[in-house]
Amino acid sequence: MAGAERELAIAIVDDEAPARALLREYLSREPGTRVVAESANGYEAVKAIAETRPDLVLLDIQMPKLDGFEVLDLIEPAPRSDSGPGPPGGDADAWRPVVVFCTAYDEYALKAFEVHAVDYLLKPFGRERLTAALARVRARLTEAERGGAPTAPAPATLAAAARPPGQWLERLLVKDGARVHVIPVDAIDYLEAQDDYVAIHSEGRSWLKTQPLSELTQGFDPNRFVRIHRSYVLNIARLARIELYARDSRVAILADGRQLPVSRSGHARLKELM
Amino acid sequence: MHPFFRRRWPLALYLGAWILIGLMFTALVWLAGSVPFERALLVMEPVVLVYGLVCLSAYWVCRKHPAGTTPAPRLANAVIVAALQASAMWVALSAPWSALVTRLGVIRADRDVLLIGFAALFVAGVPLYLISVAVHYLLLTFEASREAERRALESQVAAREAEVRALRAQLNPHFLFNSLNSINALVGAHPEAARRMCESLGDFLRQTLALGARESVSLGEELALVDRYLAIERVRFGERLRVECRLEPAVERCLVPPLLLQPLVENAIKHGIAERIEGGTVRIAAARHDGVLTIEVENDADPDARSRRGAGVGLANVRRRLDALEGRDTRLDVRRIADQFRVTLTLPARVAEGGAGGGR
């Protein structure tokens, strides 16, 4: 098996030059690896990862602009390109890199990694650790190619698990082509589930994000955002009043006059908060 | 609740005293004439003990009119009114009892004798109540001094805790591990730089421990610690970190509580410079004006940075330490203007005596 090792295309993402240099040095001595991208911040990383489609991303957590979890969130699975070592047969699974987090110290993130079986390297680490991590990555990729279900958790789930208790999500990131839009959570009026998407309504515009509604709102402060209906989550700061529409059915009227349906259990949740 | 009921021995002592007073009353009745001693005891002890309970009300009278702050005439007025009321109550409570014991034939007394007895009770009740008031004032004073002692101890413990917290925050694990990682990276290609960084890190830790153990240090010493710290961070951040320092002459000799400046600089880097792709400048300034020392730490900040995990912990720590150490004449102001973040520390300017430049 050893001779048949596939080459790993690797992206390095870390804002500190010495940390990047260290990874490069270690990797130069690892056979069967190739560094295809090196980024010093989250925006660069998102772009570089989308362009180079590496097998593996070595990802720092604390970085300017976008942290590691947000970068992970913005990596969009894509159909495997013709160039890559495509899977045999018709099992054309989406491309999604394996991520190994590299971090110095982050109590909550480490807990999240343990819980969700995400690989990580603790700085400072020696070369053997990296070698071991690479072996696990190869095993994981081989398994994925054989059709084994990838076990990686959804980025939002991981990010929510890594947040210190009592701290809530402050912003959502939406990728729009090559651009990344930052939507502060406070500026959101409401969220609306539409098929596989969630429409985020904020300041008169709406953005689409491919994610289940419940997953997207995991990190939201439950005292400010309420699921008023199977398909709607409302920022209660925007709520003007609730009106009885028919027997047992209500509508929420927002400050700007828009109306959203309120289910019975949604109304119960709202009442509990008010 | 009355403090006597909180513990056993004060109540026992108090009741013991009243039993003795009861014995005195018994003796008086016995000496007055026709009642045998045992019977006098049987009648008088309950009467006196009941008054003992009535006199516990002095506690609330004393609490309502603190000895130190209430004007004397008002105090005297309140106490005398209370004494008269208590005494009247005593007579009122004794009346059915005397009727009962007379009916049962324990004692024989006609109306006149009973009236004289009640009058005597009323007259004796007032000074007894006054004595109770005095005892309660003593008790309250004792309690107040114990409370003050406890509070002093508590604030001492709080100050200690703040100090420990500051030291722990200083040895920020994220900073330490990242620095070790930088050293790890340098060892391969730049062993000389790795060696220098080991030295800086060692110096920084040693200095932190040394300064943290003292009550006050000179601003110069704090700035030296900041320099060590910056030497380490420059390796991590490279060109992205720029520092400007503007010090008025002689401010370096001013005394400050230890380990206040470096956390502010660390904050500026962690939440300011590190959040900007292109990095930025940390500006440190210190000036002295009319006996007031002003220290400013300002940094470029990302205008739309999210508040990162742990943000504000460093500042809260510094603020807590200031509260514990100094009191009212120190201030910590935080201002954000566009993409500048500024923390201003205001302290009374004190200079080391003897001009040695060091602390104690």
PDB file of C-alpha atoms in Angstrom, chain A residues 6-9 54-56 80 95-98 134-148:
ATOM      1  CA  ARG A   6      -1.851   9.212  -3.558  1.00  0.00           C
ATOM      2  CA  GLU A   7      -0.521  12.723  -3.692  1.00  0.00           C
ATOM      3  CA  LEU A   8      -2.234  15.119  -1.331  1.00  0.00           C
ATOM      4  CA  ALA A   9      -2.895  18.634  -2.549  1.00  0.00           C
ATOM      5  CA  PRO A  54      -7.100  20.918  -2.329  1.00  0.00           C
ATOM      6  CA  ASP A  55      -7.621  17.540  -0.707  1.00  0.00           C
ATOM      7  CA  LEU A  56      -6.599  18.912   2.640  1.00  0.00           C
ATOM      8  CA  ARG A  80     -15.394  16.933  -8.667  1.00  0.00           C
ATOM      9  CA  TRP A  95     -15.581  17.692  -3.723  1.00  0.00           C
ATOM     10  CA  ARG A  96     -15.025  18.724  -0.181  1.00  0.00           C
ATOM     11  CA  PRO A  97     -11.594  18.986   1.376  1.00  0.00           C
ATOM     12  CA  VAL A  98     -10.644  17.336   4.623  1.00  0.00           C
ATOM     13  CA  LEU A 134      -1.643  13.057   7.117  1.00  0.00           C
ATOM     14  CA  ALA A 135      -2.036   9.299   7.434  1.00  0.00           C
ATOM     15  CA  ARG A 136      -5.485   9.766   8.928  1.00  0.00           C
ATOM     16  CA  VAL A 137      -6.418  12.199   6.175  1.00  0.00           C
ATOM     17  CA  ARG A 138      -5.400   9.647   3.533  1.00  0.00           C
ATOM     18  CA  ALA A 139      -7.450   6.972   5.249  1.00  0.00           C
ATOM     19  CA  ARG A 140     -10.421   9.262   5.357  1.00  0.00           C
ATOM     20  CA  LEU A 141     -10.135  10.207   1.696  1.00  0.00           C
ATOM     21  CA  THR A 142      -9.786   6.583   0.641  1.00  0.00           C
ATOM     22  CA  GLU A 143     -12.854   5.698   2.628  1.00  0.00           C
ATOM     23  CA  ALA A 144     -14.812   8.567   1.099  1.00  0.00           C
ATOM     24  CA  GLU A 145     -13.837   7.403  -2.373  1.00  0.00           C
ATOM     25  CA  ARG A 146     -15.001   3.898  -1.636  1.00  0.00           C
ATOM     26  CA  GLY A 147     -18.376   5.441  -0.968  1.00  0.00           C
ATOM     27  CA  GLY A 148     -18.167   5.580   2.792  1.00  0.00           C
TER      28      GLY A 148
END
